[in-house]
JSON list of C-alpha atoms in Angstrom, two decimals:
[
{"chain": "A", "resi": 1, "resn": "MET", "atom": "CA", "xyz": [0.00, 0.00, 0.00]},
{"chain": "A", "resi": 2, "resn": "ARG", "atom": "CA", "xyz": [2.86, 2.37, 0.79]},
{"chain": "A", "resi": 3, "resn": "LEU", "atom": "CA", "xyz": [4.29, 1.92, -2.71]},
{"chain": "A", "resi": 4, "resn": "VAL", "atom": "CA", "xyz": [0.88, 2.65, -4.23]},
{"chain": "A", "resi": 5, "resn": "LEU", "atom": "CA", "xyz": [0.65, 5.91, -2.28]},
{"chain": "A", "resi": 6, "resn": "VAL", "atom": "CA", "xyz": [4.21, 6.91, -3.21]},
{"chain": "A", "resi": 7, "resn": "HIS", "atom": "CA", "xyz": [3.58, 6.33, -6.92]},
{"chain": "A", "resi": 8, "resn": "ALA", "atom": "CA", "xyz": [0.16, 8.02, -6.75]},
{"chain": "A", "resi": 9, "resn": "ARG", "atom": "CA", "xyz": [1.80, 11.07, -5.18]},
{"chain": "A", "resi": 10, "resn": "ALA", "atom": "CA", "xyz": [4.49, 11.11, -7.88]},
{"chain": "A", "resi": 11, "resn": "ALA", "atom": "CA", "xyz": [1.90, 10.80, -10.67]},
{"chain": "A", "resi": 12, "resn": "THR", "atom": "CA", "xyz": [-0.20, 13.59, -9.16]},
{"chain": "A", "resi": 13, "resn": "ILE", "atom": "CA", "xyz": [2.76, 15.95, -8.74]},
{"chain": "A", "resi": 14, "resn": "GLU", "atom": "CA", "xyz": [3.90, 15.23, -12.30]},
{"chain": "A", "resi": 15, "resn": "LEU", "atom": "CA", "xyz": [0.50, 16.20, -13.70]},
{"chain": "A", "resi": 16, "resn": "LEU", "atom": "CA", "xyz": [0.36, 19.35, -11.58]},
{"chain": "A", "resi": 17, "resn": "ARG", "atom": "CA", "xyz": [3.65, 20.47, -13.13]},
{"chain": "A", "resi": 18, "resn": "TYR", "atom": "CA", "xyz": [1.90, 20.85, -16.52]},
{"chain": "A", "resi": 19, "resn": "PRO", "atom": "CA", "xyz": [-0.97, 23.27, -15.85]},
{"chain": "A", "resi": 20, "resn": "THR", "atom": "CA", "xyz": [-1.43, 24.02, -19.55]},
{"chain": "A", "resi": 21, "resn": "PHE", "atom": "CA", "xyz": [-2.51, 20.39, -19.94]},
{"chain": "A", "resi": 22, "resn": "SER", "atom": "CA", "xyz": [-4.18, 19.66, -16.60]},
{"chain": "A", "resi": 23, "resn": "VAL", "atom": "CA", "xyz": [-6.16, 22.88, -16.07]},
{"chain": "A", "resi": 24, "resn": "PRO", "atom": "CA", "xyz": [-8.13, 22.76, -19.37]},
{"chain": "A", "resi": 25, "resn": "THR", "atom": "CA", "xyz": [-8.89, 19.07, -18.82]},
{"chain": "A", "resi": 26, "resn": "LEU", "atom": "CA", "xyz": [-10.18, 19.76, -15.31]},
{"chain": "A", "resi": 27, "resn": "ALA", "atom": "CA", "xyz": [-12.17, 22.84, -16.31]},
{"chain": "A", "resi": 28, "resn": "PHE", "atom": "CA", "xyz": [-13.72, 21.66, -19.61]},
{"chain": "A", "resi": 29, "resn": "PRO", "atom": "CA", "xyz": [-16.76, 19.83, -18.12]},
{"chain": "A", "resi": 30, "resn": "ALA", "atom": "CA", "xyz": [-17.65, 22.86, -15.96]},
{"chain": "A", "resi": 31, "resn": "LEU", "atom": "CA", "xyz": [-17.35, 25.11, -19.03]},
{"chain": "A", "resi": 32, "resn": "PHE", "atom": "CA", "xyz": [-19.52, 22.66, -21.00]},
{"chain": "A", "resi": 33, "resn": "PHE", "atom": "CA", "xyz": [-22.15, 22.81, -18.26]},
{"chain": "A", "resi": 34, "resn": "LEU", "atom": "CA", "xyz": [-22.00, 26.61, -18.18]},
{"chain": "A", "resi": 35, "resn": "LEU", "atom": "CA", "xyz": [-22.43, 26.97, -21.95]},
{"chain": "A", "resi": 36, "resn": "PHE", "atom": "CA", "xyz": [-24.95, 24.25, -22.76]},
{"chain": "A", "resi": 37, "resn": "VAL", "atom": "CA", "xyz": [-26.88, 23.42, -19.59]},
{"chain": "A", "resi": 38, "resn": "ALA", "atom": "CA", "xyz": [-27.08, 26.57, -17.47]},
{"chain": "A", "resi": 39, "resn": "PRO", "atom": "CA", "xyz": [-28.82, 28.63, -20.22]},
{"chain": "A", "resi": 40, "resn": "ARG", "atom": "CA", "xyz": [-31.63, 26.03, -20.37]},
{"chain": "A", "resi": 41, "resn": "SER", "atom": "CA", "xyz": [-32.89, 26.88, -16.88]},
{"chain": "A", "resi": 42, "resn": "ASP", "atom": "CA", "xyz": [-36.47, 26.35, -18.05]},
{"chain": "A", "resi": 43, "resn": "SER", "atom": "CA", "xyz": [-35.78, 22.74, -19.09]},
{"chain": "A", "resi": 44, "resn": "ASP", "atom": "CA", "xyz": [-37.88, 20.01, -17.48]},
{"chain": "A", "resi": 45, "resn": "ALA", "atom": "CA", "xyz": [-34.72, 18.07, -16.59]},
{"chain": "A", "resi": 46, "resn": "ASP", "atom": "CA", "xyz": [-33.91, 17.90, -12.87]},
{"chain": "A", "resi": 47, "resn": "PRO", "atom": "CA", "xyz": [-30.91, 20.23, -12.29]},
{"chain": "A", "resi": 48, "resn": "THR", "atom": "CA", "xyz": [-29.61, 18.01, -9.51]},
{"chain": "A", "resi": 49, "resn": "LEU", "atom": "CA", "xyz": [-29.55, 15.00, -11.84]},
{"chain": "A", "resi": 50, "resn": "LEU", "atom": "CA", "xyz": [-27.78, 17.13, -14.47]},
{"chain": "A", "resi": 51, "resn": "LEU", "atom": "CA", "xyz": [-25.20, 18.11, -11.85]},
{"chain": "A", "resi": 52, "resn": "ALA", "atom": "CA", "xyz": [-24.55, 14.42, -11.14]},
{"chain": "A", "resi": 53, "resn": "SER", "atom": "CA", "xyz": [-24.40, 13.63, -14.88]},
{"chain": "A", "resi": 54, "resn": "PHE", "atom": "CA", "xyz": [-21.81, 16.30, -15.60]},
{"chain": "A", "resi": 55, "resn": "ALA", "atom": "CA", "xyz": [-19.79, 15.37, -12.53]},
{"chain": "A", "resi": 56, "resn": "GLY", "atom": "CA", "xyz": [-19.53, 11.89, -14.08]},
{"chain": "A", "resi": 57, "resn": "PHE", "atom": "CA", "xyz": [-18.64, 13.49, -17.42]},
{"chain": "A", "resi": 58, "resn": "ALA", "atom": "CA", "xyz": [-15.78, 15.28, -15.62]},
{"chain": "A", "resi": 59, "resn": "VAL", "atom": "CA", "xyz": [-14.41, 12.04, -14.18]},
{"chain": "A", "resi": 60, "resn": "LEU", "atom": "CA", "xyz": [-14.56, 10.42, -17.61]},
{"chain": "A", "resi": 61, "resn": "GLY", "atom": "CA", "xyz": [-12.55, 13.25, -19.18]},
{"chain": "A", "resi": 62, "resn": "VAL", "atom": "CA", "xyz": [-9.79, 13.04, -16.59]},
{"chain": "A", "resi": 63, "resn": "SER", "atom": "CA", "xyz": [-9.51, 9.28, -17.10]},
{"chain": "A", "resi": 64, "resn": "PHE", "atom": "CA", "xyz": [-9.15, 9.57, -20.87]},
{"chain": "A", "resi": 65, "resn": "PHE", "atom": "CA", "xyz": [-7.06, 12.71, -21.23]},
{"chain": "A", "resi": 66, "resn": "GLN", "atom": "CA", "xyz": [-4.93, 13.02, -18.11]},
{"chain": "A", "resi": 67, "resn": "PHE", "atom": "CA", "xyz": [-4.12, 9.33, -18.08]},
{"chain": "A", "resi": 68, "resn": "GLY", "atom": "CA", "xyz": [-4.92, 7.78, -21.47]},
{"chain": "A", "resi": 69, "resn": "VAL", "atom": "CA", "xyz": [-3.33, 10.49, -23.59]},
{"chain": "A", "resi": 70, "resn": "GLY", "atom": "CA", "xyz": [-0.72, 11.22, -20.92]},
{"chain": "A", "resi": 71, "resn": "ILE", "atom": "CA", "xyz": [0.49, 7.62, -20.71]},
{"chain": "A", "resi": 72, "resn": "ALA", "atom": "CA", "xyz": [0.68, 7.31, -24.49]},
{"chain": "A", "resi": 73, "resn": "ALA", "atom": "CA", "xyz": [2.79, 10.48, -24.66]},
{"chain": "A", "resi": 74, "resn": "GLU", "atom": "CA", "xyz": [5.17, 9.51, -21.86]},
{"chain": "A", "resi": 75, "resn": "ARG", "atom": "CA", "xyz": [5.85, 5.93, -22.95]},
{"chain": "A", "resi": 76, "resn": "GLU", "atom": "CA", "xyz": [8.92, 7.04, -24.87]},
{"chain": "A", "resi": 77, "resn": "SER", "atom": "CA", "xyz": [10.26, 9.34, -22.14]},
{"chain": "A", "resi": 78, "resn": "PRO", "atom": "CA", "xyz": [13.56, 8.60, -20.36]},
{"chain": "A", "resi": 79, "resn": "TRP", "atom": "CA", "xyz": [11.77, 8.64, -17.00]},
{"chain": "A", "resi": 80, "resn": "GLU", "atom": "CA", "xyz": [9.32, 5.95, -18.10]},
{"chain": "A", "resi": 81, "resn": "ARG", "atom": "CA", "xyz": [12.20, 3.83, -19.35]},
{"chain": "A", "resi": 82, "resn": "PHE", "atom": "CA", "xyz": [13.88, 4.19, -15.97]},
{"chain": "A", "resi": 83, "resn": "VAL", "atom": "CA", "xyz": [10.71, 3.30, -14.04]},
{"chain": "A", "resi": 84, "resn": "ARG", "atom": "CA", "xyz": [10.34, 0.17, -16.16]},
{"chain": "A", "resi": 85, "resn": "THR", "atom": "CA", "xyz": [13.69, -1.06, -14.80]},
{"chain": "A", "resi": 86, "resn": "LEU", "atom": "CA", "xyz": [12.54, -0.83, -11.18]},
{"chain": "A", "resi": 87, "resn": "PRO", "atom": "CA", "xyz": [11.25, -3.95, -9.36]},
{"chain": "A", "resi": 88, "resn": "ILE", "atom": "CA", "xyz": [7.65, -2.70, -9.21]},
{"chain": "A", "resi": 89, "resn": "ARG", "atom": "CA", "xyz": [4.68, -4.90, -10.00]},
{"chain": "A", "resi": 90, "resn": "VAL", "atom": "CA", "xyz": [2.31, -3.69, -12.66]},
{"chain": "A", "resi": 91, "resn": "ARG", "atom": "CA", "xyz": [-0.64, -3.76, -10.27]},
{"chain": "A", "resi": 92, "resn": "VAL", "atom": "CA", "xyz": [1.13, -1.24, -8.03]},
{"chain": "A", "resi": 93, "resn": "ARG", "atom": "CA", "xyz": [1.53, 1.21, -10.92]},
{"chain": "A", "resi": 94, "resn": "PHE", "atom": "CA", "xyz": [-2.06, 0.69, -12.05]},
{"chain": "A", "resi": 95, "resn": "ALA", "atom": "CA", "xyz": [-3.45, 1.15, -8.53]},
{"chain": "A", "resi": 96, "resn": "ALA", "atom": "CA", "xyz": [-1.42, 4.34, -8.15]},
{"chain": "A", "resi": 97, "resn": "ARG", "atom": "CA", "xyz": [-2.72, 5.72, -11.44]},
{"chain": "A", "resi": 98, "resn": "VAL", "atom": "CA", "xyz": [-6.31, 4.82, -10.53]},
{"chain": "A", "resi": 99, "resn": "LEU", "atom": "CA", "xyz": [-5.94, 6.61, -7.19]},
{"chain": "A", "resi": 100, "resn": "SER", "atom": "CA", "xyz": [-4.46, 9.68, -8.87]},
{"chain": "A", "resi": 101, "resn": "ALA", "atom": "CA", "xyz": [-7.25, 9.60, -11.47]},
{"chain": "A", "resi": 102, "resn": "ALA", "atom": "CA", "xyz": [-9.86, 9.50, -8.71]},
{"chain": "A", "resi": 103, "resn": "LEU", "atom": "CA", "xyz": [-8.31, 12.57, -7.04]},
{"chain": "A", "resi": 104, "resn": "PHE", "atom": "CA", "xyz": [-8.18, 14.56, -10.27]},
{"chain": "A", "resi": 105, "resn": "GLY", "atom": "CA", "xyz": [-11.65, 13.37, -11.22]},
{"chain": "A", "resi": 106, "resn": "LEU", "atom": "CA", "xyz": [-13.08, 14.61, -7.92]},
{"chain": "A", "resi": 107, "resn": "ALA", "atom": "CA", "xyz": [-11.35, 17.96, -8.46]},
{"chain": "A", "resi": 108, "resn": "SER", "atom": "CA", "xyz": [-12.88, 18.31, -11.92]},
{"chain": "A", "resi": 109, "resn": "ALA", "atom": "CA", "xyz": [-16.28, 17.23, -10.58]},
{"chain": "A", "resi": 110, "resn": "ALA", "atom": "CA", "xyz": [-15.98, 19.85, -7.81]},
{"chain": "A", "resi": 111, "resn": "LEU", "atom": "CA", "xyz": [-15.69, 22.55, -10.49]},
{"chain": "A", "resi": 112, "resn": "VAL", "atom": "CA", "xyz": [-18.86, 21.21, -12.11]},
{"chain": "A", "resi": 113, "resn": "VAL", "atom": "CA", "xyz": [-20.64, 21.26, -8.74]},
{"chain": "A", "resi": 114, "resn": "ALA", "atom": "CA", "xyz": [-19.56, 24.86, -8.07]},
{"chain": "A", "resi": 115, "resn": "THR", "atom": "CA", "xyz": [-20.76, 25.92, -11.53]},
{"chain": "A", "resi": 116, "resn": "ALA", "atom": "CA", "xyz": [-24.08, 24.10, -11.15]},
{"chain": "A", "resi": 117, "resn": "LEU", "atom": "CA", "xyz": [-24.76, 25.58, -7.72]},
{"chain": "A", "resi": 118, "resn": "ALA", "atom": "CA", "xyz": [-24.01, 29.07, -9.02]},
{"chain": "A", "resi": 119, "resn": "THR", "atom": "CA", "xyz": [-26.14, 28.82, -12.17]},
{"chain": "A", "resi": 120, "resn": "SER", "atom": "CA", "xyz": [-29.00, 26.42, -11.41]},
{"chain": "A", "resi": 121, "resn": "ASP", "atom": "CA", "xyz": [-31.37, 25.28, -8.68]},
{"chain": "A", "resi": 122, "resn": "ALA", "atom": "CA", "xyz": [-29.43, 22.07, -7.97]},
{"chain": "A", "resi": 123, "resn": "GLN", "atom": "CA", "xyz": [-29.23, 21.16, -4.29]},
{"chain": "A", "resi": 124, "resn": "LEU", "atom": "CA", "xyz": [-28.62, 18.12, -2.09]},
{"chain": "A", "resi": 125, "resn": "PRO", "atom": "CA", "xyz": [-28.65, 17.31, 1.63]},
{"chain": "A", "resi": 126, "resn": "ALA", "atom": "CA", "xyz": [-25.20, 16.93, 3.21]},
{"chain": "A", "resi": 127, "resn": "LEU", "atom": "CA", "xyz": [-25.29, 13.12, 3.36]},
{"chain": "A", "resi": 128, "resn": "ARG", "atom": "CA", "xyz": [-26.18, 12.85, -0.31]},
{"chain": "A", "resi": 129, "resn": "TRP", "atom": "CA", "xyz": [-23.23, 15.08, -1.23]},
{"chain": "A", "resi": 130, "resn": "LEU", "atom": "CA", "xyz": [-21.04, 12.50, 0.53]},
{"chain": "A", "resi": 131, "resn": "ALA", "atom": "CA", "xyz": [-22.82, 9.69, -1.31]},
{"chain": "A", "resi": 132, "resn": "LEU", "atom": "CA", "xyz": [-22.25, 11.44, -4.64]},
{"chain": "A", "resi": 133, "resn": "ALA", "atom": "CA", "xyz": [-18.54, 11.92, -3.86]},
{"chain": "A", "resi": 134, "resn": "GLY", "atom": "CA", "xyz": [-18.23, 8.23, -2.98]},
{"chain": "A", "resi": 135, "resn": "ALA", "atom": "CA", "xyz": [-20.03, 7.20, -6.18]},
{"chain": "A", "resi": 136, "resn": "LEU", "atom": "CA", "xyz": [-17.71, 9.41, -8.23]},
{"chain": "A", "resi": 137, "resn": "ALA", "atom": "CA", "xyz": [-14.54, 8.06, -6.59]},
{"chain": "A", "resi": 138, "resn": "LEU", "atom": "CA", "xyz": [-15.52, 4.37, -6.82]},
{"chain": "A", "resi": 139, "resn": "GLY", "atom": "CA", "xyz": [-17.21, 4.70, -10.19]},
{"chain": "A", "resi": 140, "resn": "ALA", "atom": "CA", "xyz": [-14.05, 6.26, -11.62]},
{"chain": "A", "resi": 141, "resn": "VAL", "atom": "CA", "xyz": [-12.14, 2.98, -11.27]},
{"chain": "A", "resi": 142, "resn": "PRO", "atom": "CA", "xyz": [-13.24, 1.20, -14.50]},
{"chain": "A", "resi": 143, "resn": "PHE", "atom": "CA", "xyz": [-12.74, 4.37, -16.55]},
{"chain": "A", "resi": 144, "resn": "ALA", "atom": "CA", "xyz": [-9.31, 5.02, -15.08]},
{"chain": "A", "resi": 145, "resn": "LEU", "atom": "CA", "xyz": [-8.40, 1.45, -16.09]},
{"chain": "A", "resi": 146, "resn": "LEU", "atom": "CA", "xyz": [-9.86, 2.05, -19.57]},
{"chain": "A", "resi": 147, "resn": "GLY", "atom": "CA", "xyz": [-7.75, 5.21, -19.80]},
{"chain": "A", "resi": 148, "resn": "ILE", "atom": "CA", "xyz": [-4.65, 3.25, -18.84]},
{"chain": "A", "resi": 149, "resn": "ALA", "atom": "CA", "xyz": [-5.49, 0.62, -21.46]},
{"chain": "A", "resi": 150, "resn": "LEU", "atom": "CA", "xyz": [-5.88, 3.36, -24.06]},
{"chain": "A", "resi": 151, "resn": "GLY", "atom": "CA", "xyz": [-2.50, 4.78, -23.07]},
{"chain": "A", "resi": 152, "resn": "TYR", "atom": "CA", "xyz": [-0.71, 1.48, -23.68]},
{"chain": "A", "resi": 153, "resn": "TRP", "atom": "CA", "xyz": [-2.58, 0.38, -26.79]},
{"chain": "A", "resi": 154, "resn": "ALA", "atom": "CA", "xyz": [-2.69, 3.66, -28.72]},
{"chain": "A", "resi": 155, "resn": "SER", "atom": "CA", "xyz": [0.31, 5.34, -30.29]},
{"chain": "A", "resi": 156, "resn": "PRO", "atom": "CA", "xyz": [1.20, 8.85, -29.09]},
{"chain": "A", "resi": 157, "resn": "ARG", "atom": "CA", "xyz": [-0.27, 10.33, -32.30]},
{"chain": "A", "resi": 158, "resn": "SER", "atom": "CA", "xyz": [-3.51, 8.35, -32.26]},
{"chain": "A", "resi": 159, "resn": "ALA", "atom": "CA", "xyz": [-4.19, 8.60, -28.51]},
{"chain": "A", "resi": 160, "resn": "LEU", "atom": "CA", "xyz": [-5.78, 12.07, -28.56]},
{"chain": "A", "resi": 161, "resn": "PRO", "atom": "CA", "xyz": [-8.30, 11.49, -31.37]},
{"chain": "A", "resi": 162, "resn": "THR", "atom": "CA", "xyz": [-9.13, 8.04, -30.00]},
{"chain": "A", "resi": 163, "resn": "ALA", "atom": "CA", "xyz": [-9.68, 9.50, -26.53]},
{"chain": "A", "resi": 164, "resn": "ASN", "atom": "CA", "xyz": [-11.93, 12.20, -27.99]},
{"chain": "A", "resi": 165, "resn": "VAL", "atom": "CA", "xyz": [-14.09, 9.65, -29.79]},
{"chain": "A", "resi": 166, "resn": "LEU", "atom": "CA", "xyz": [-14.39, 7.39, -26.74]},
{"chain": "A", "resi": 167, "resn": "TYR", "atom": "CA", "xyz": [-15.04, 10.31, -24.42]},
{"chain": "A", "resi": 168, "resn": "LEU", "atom": "CA", "xyz": [-17.85, 11.82, -26.47]},
{"chain": "A", "resi": 169, "resn": "LEU", "atom": "CA", "xyz": [-19.40, 8.52, -27.56]},
{"chain": "A", "resi": 170, "resn": "LEU", "atom": "CA", "xyz": [-19.47, 6.96, -24.08]},
{"chain": "A", "resi": 171, "resn": "ALA", "atom": "CA", "xyz": [-20.74, 10.17, -22.47]},
{"chain": "A", "resi": 172, "resn": "PHE", "atom": "CA", "xyz": [-23.54, 10.38, -25.03]},
{"chain": "A", "resi": 173, "resn": "LEU", "atom": "CA", "xyz": [-24.52, 6.71, -24.78]},
{"chain": "A", "resi": 174, "resn": "GLY", "atom": "CA", "xyz": [-24.45, 6.83, -20.98]},
{"chain": "A", "resi": 175, "resn": "ALA", "atom": "CA", "xyz": [-26.72, 9.92, -20.87]},
{"chain": "A", "resi": 176, "resn": "LEU", "atom": "CA", "xyz": [-24.04, 11.92, -19.07]},
{"chain": "A", "resi": 177, "resn": "TRP", "atom": "CA", "xyz": [-24.98, 15.05, -21.04]},
{"chain": "A", "resi": 178, "resn": "THR", "atom": "CA", "xyz": [-28.57, 14.78, -19.96]},
{"chain": "A", "resi": 179, "resn": "THR", "atom": "CA", "xyz": [-30.68, 12.14, -18.18]},
{"chain": "A", "resi": 180, "resn": "PRO", "atom": "CA", "xyz": [-32.03, 8.80, -19.52]},
{"chain": "A", "resi": 181, "resn": "GLN", "atom": "CA", "xyz": [-35.49, 10.32, -20.01]},
{"chain": "A", "resi": 182, "resn": "HIS", "atom": "CA", "xyz": [-34.04, 12.81, -22.50]},
{"chain": "A", "resi": 183, "resn": "LEU", "atom": "CA", "xyz": [-32.02, 10.39, -24.63]},
{"chain": "A", "resi": 184, "resn": "PRO", "atom": "CA", "xyz": [-32.93, 10.21, -28.34]},
{"chain": "A", "resi": 185, "resn": "GLY", "atom": "CA", "xyz": [-35.01, 7.17, -29.19]},
{"chain": "A", "resi": 186, "resn": "SER", "atom": "CA", "xyz": [-32.33, 5.95, -31.61]},
{"chain": "A", "resi": 187, "resn": "VAL", "atom": "CA", "xyz": [-29.87, 5.21, -28.77]},
{"chain": "A", "resi": 188, "resn": "GLU", "atom": "CA", "xyz": [-32.27, 4.48, -25.92]},
{"chain": "A", "resi": 189, "resn": "SER", "atom": "CA", "xyz": [-31.96, 0.71, -26.38]},
{"chain": "A", "resi": 190, "resn": "LEU", "atom": "CA", "xyz": [-28.16, 0.84, -26.61]},
{"chain": "A", "resi": 191, "resn": "SER", "atom": "CA", "xyz": [-27.62, 3.02, -23.55]},
{"chain": "A", "resi": 192, "resn": "PRO", "atom": "CA", "xyz": [-28.01, 0.27, -20.89]},
{"chain": "A", "resi": 193, "resn": "LEU", "atom": "CA", "xyz": [-25.13, -1.66, -22.53]},
{"chain": "A", "resi": 194, "resn": "ALA", "atom": "CA", "xyz": [-22.61, 1.16, -22.02]},
{"chain": "A", "resi": 195, "resn": "PRO", "atom": "CA", "xyz": [-20.47, 1.21, -18.85]},
{"chain": "A", "resi": 196, "resn": "THR", "atom": "CA", "xyz": [-21.17, 4.93, -18.56]},
{"chain": "A", "resi": 197, "resn": "ARG", "atom": "CA", "xyz": [-24.88, 4.16, -18.16]},
{"chain": "A", "resi": 198, "resn": "GLN", "atom": "CA", "xyz": [-24.17, 2.06, -15.07]},
{"chain": "A", "resi": 199, "resn": "PHE", "atom": "CA", "xyz": [-21.94, 4.89, -13.85]},
{"chain": "A", "resi": 200, "resn": "GLY", "atom": "CA", "xyz": [-24.75, 7.34, -14.42]},
{"chain": "A", "resi": 201, "resn": "ASN", "atom": "CA", "xyz": [-27.18, 5.06, -12.59]},
{"chain": "A", "resi": 202, "resn": "VAL", "atom": "CA", "xyz": [-25.06, 5.02, -9.42]},
{"chain": "A", "resi": 203, "resn": "LEU", "atom": "CA", "xyz": [-24.60, 8.81, -9.59]},
{"chain": "A", "resi": 204, "resn": "TRP", "atom": "CA", "xyz": [-28.31, 9.49, -10.03]},
{"chain": "A", "resi": 205, "resn": "GLY", "atom": "CA", "xyz": [-29.04, 6.92, -7.33]},
{"chain": "A", "resi": 206, "resn": "ALA", "atom": "CA", "xyz": [-26.69, 8.75, -4.95]},
{"chain": "A", "resi": 207, "resn": "THR", "atom": "CA", "xyz": [-28.66, 11.98, -5.39]},
{"chain": "A", "resi": 208, "resn": "ARG", "atom": "CA", "xyz": [-31.89, 10.13, -4.57]},
{"chain": "A", "resi": 209, "resn": "GLY", "atom": "CA", "xyz": [-30.64, 8.09, -1.63]},
{"chain": "A", "resi": 210, "resn": "HIS", "atom": "CA", "xyz": [-30.23, 4.79, -3.53]},
{"chain": "A", "resi": 211, "resn": "LEU", "atom": "CA", "xyz": [-26.44, 4.51, -3.79]},
{"chain": "A", "resi": 212, "resn": "TRP", "atom": "CA", "xyz": [-25.88, 0.81, -3.19]},
{"chain": "A", "resi": 213, "resn": "ARG", "atom": "CA", "xyz": [-28.18, -0.91, -5.66]},
{"chain": "A", "resi": 214, "resn": "PRO", "atom": "CA", "xyz": [-26.14, -4.05, -6.47]},
{"chain": "A", "resi": 215, "resn": "ASP", "atom": "CA", "xyz": [-26.83, -4.54, -10.18]},
{"chain": "A", "resi": 216, "resn": "ASP", "atom": "CA", "xyz": [-25.06, -1.41, -11.37]},
{"chain": "A", "resi": 217, "resn": "TRP", "atom": "CA", "xyz": [-22.08, -1.90, -9.05]},
{"chain": "A", "resi": 218, "resn": "LEU", "atom": "CA", "xyz": [-21.66, -5.52, -10.15]},
{"chain": "A", "resi": 219, "resn": "LEU", "atom": "CA", "xyz": [-21.65, -4.43, -13.80]},
{"chain": "A", "resi": 220, "resn": "LEU", "atom": "CA", "xyz": [-19.09, -1.71, -13.03]},
{"chain": "A", "resi": 221, "resn": "LEU", "atom": "CA", "xyz": [-16.98, -4.34, -11.28]},
{"chain": "A", "resi": 222, "resn": "ALA", "atom": "CA", "xyz": [-17.21, -6.58, -14.35]},
{"chain": "A", "resi": 223, "resn": "TRP", "atom": "CA", "xyz": [-16.16, -3.69, -16.60]},
{"chain": "A", "resi": 224, "resn": "SER", "atom": "CA", "xyz": [-13.26, -3.00, -14.22]},
{"chain": "A", "resi": 225, "resn": "VAL", "atom": "CA", "xyz": [-12.02, -6.57, -14.62]},
{"chain": "A", "resi": 226, "resn": "VAL", "atom": "CA", "xyz": [-12.27, -6.34, -18.42]},
{"chain": "A", "resi": 227, "resn": "PHE", "atom": "CA", "xyz": [-10.49, -2.97, -18.61]},
{"chain": "A", "resi": 228, "resn": "ALA", "atom": "CA", "xyz": [-7.82, -4.07, -16.11]},
{"chain": "A", "resi": 229, "resn": "GLY", "atom": "CA", "xyz": [-7.12, -7.09, -18.32]},
{"chain": "A", "resi": 230, "resn": "LEU", "atom": "CA", "xyz": [-6.83, -4.86, -21.40]},
{"chain": "A", "resi": 231, "resn": "ALA", "atom": "CA", "xyz": [-4.53, -2.48, -19.54]},
{"chain": "A", "resi": 232, "resn": "ALA", "atom": "CA", "xyz": [-2.26, -5.26, -18.28]},
{"chain": "A", "resi": 233, "resn": "TRP", "atom": "CA", "xyz": [-2.15, -6.86, -21.73]},
{"chain": "A", "resi": 234, "resn": "GLY", "atom": "CA", "xyz": [-1.26, -3.52, -23.31]},
{"chain": "A", "resi": 235, "resn": "TYR", "atom": "CA", "xyz": [1.45, -2.89, -20.70]},
{"chain": "A", "resi": 236, "resn": "ARG", "atom": "CA", "xyz": [3.05, -6.31, -21.27]},
{"chain": "A", "resi": 237, "resn": "ARG", "atom": "CA", "xyz": [2.76, -5.88, -25.04]},
{"chain": "A", "resi": 238, "resn": "ASP", "atom": "CA", "xyz": [4.46, -2.49, -24.89]},
{"chain": "A", "resi": 239, "resn": "GLU", "atom": "CA", "xyz": [7.14, -3.84, -22.56]},
{"chain": "A", "resi": 240, "resn": "GLY", "atom": "CA", "xyz": [7.85, -6.72, -24.93]},
{"chain": "A", "resi": 241, "resn": "ARG", "atom": "CA", "xyz": [8.25, -4.36, -27.88]},
{"chain": "A", "resi": 242, "resn": "ARG", "atom": "CA", "xyz": [10.51, -2.07, -25.88]},
{"chain": "A", "resi": 243, "resn": "TYR", "atom": "CA", "xyz": [12.99, -4.75, -24.84]},
{"chain": "A", "resi": 244, "resn": "ARG", "atom": "CA", "xyz": [13.22, -6.86, -28.00]}
]
């Protein structure tokens, strides 16, 4: 556990050293909410549910851009080559990145919350704020692992466009730009198959006092196992290429 915390701290500090990359990634979901949701104050959508949706959208963006694109870019760096020589198990590095992703995701979600509270009628009791924070932190795990997998499977040049496509497509399918009741009919039947829909379900459940419904958490756990396998496979594949 100590090694995980040390590596999580190092990953977090490294990202903080590049504000031109980290700040826009953290702030984009709040800006998106401000431009496209706040002006529709007369919409029949529940503003509290929209707050939860965009908080999830924020976590998704951090996972794909801070970690997916970031890992792809740093794979060729001298520091990464040095770290690969250290006797550190891959699960330690992955756990550290997931922890760092959860911290950054919560920071980005906090900006969304501040924007929503300032521009809409969204509100929650204190205990449900805690439930929403817990849902965001735990629900971030499969998407952090998917971001890691993207970082090791995509080339540095293809990582950014691939992350953009995944980010927008999964957010749309999971109803993270709106709520399930406002999804277009053409994607309504596909939405429950997307991992972001289960993520959305636990976020919306947290705002309504139904955080621990097992079905959605079990599906998120299953997605975590799948994405962890892809990430580990990509890491070993990249390591094999590097040392041939």
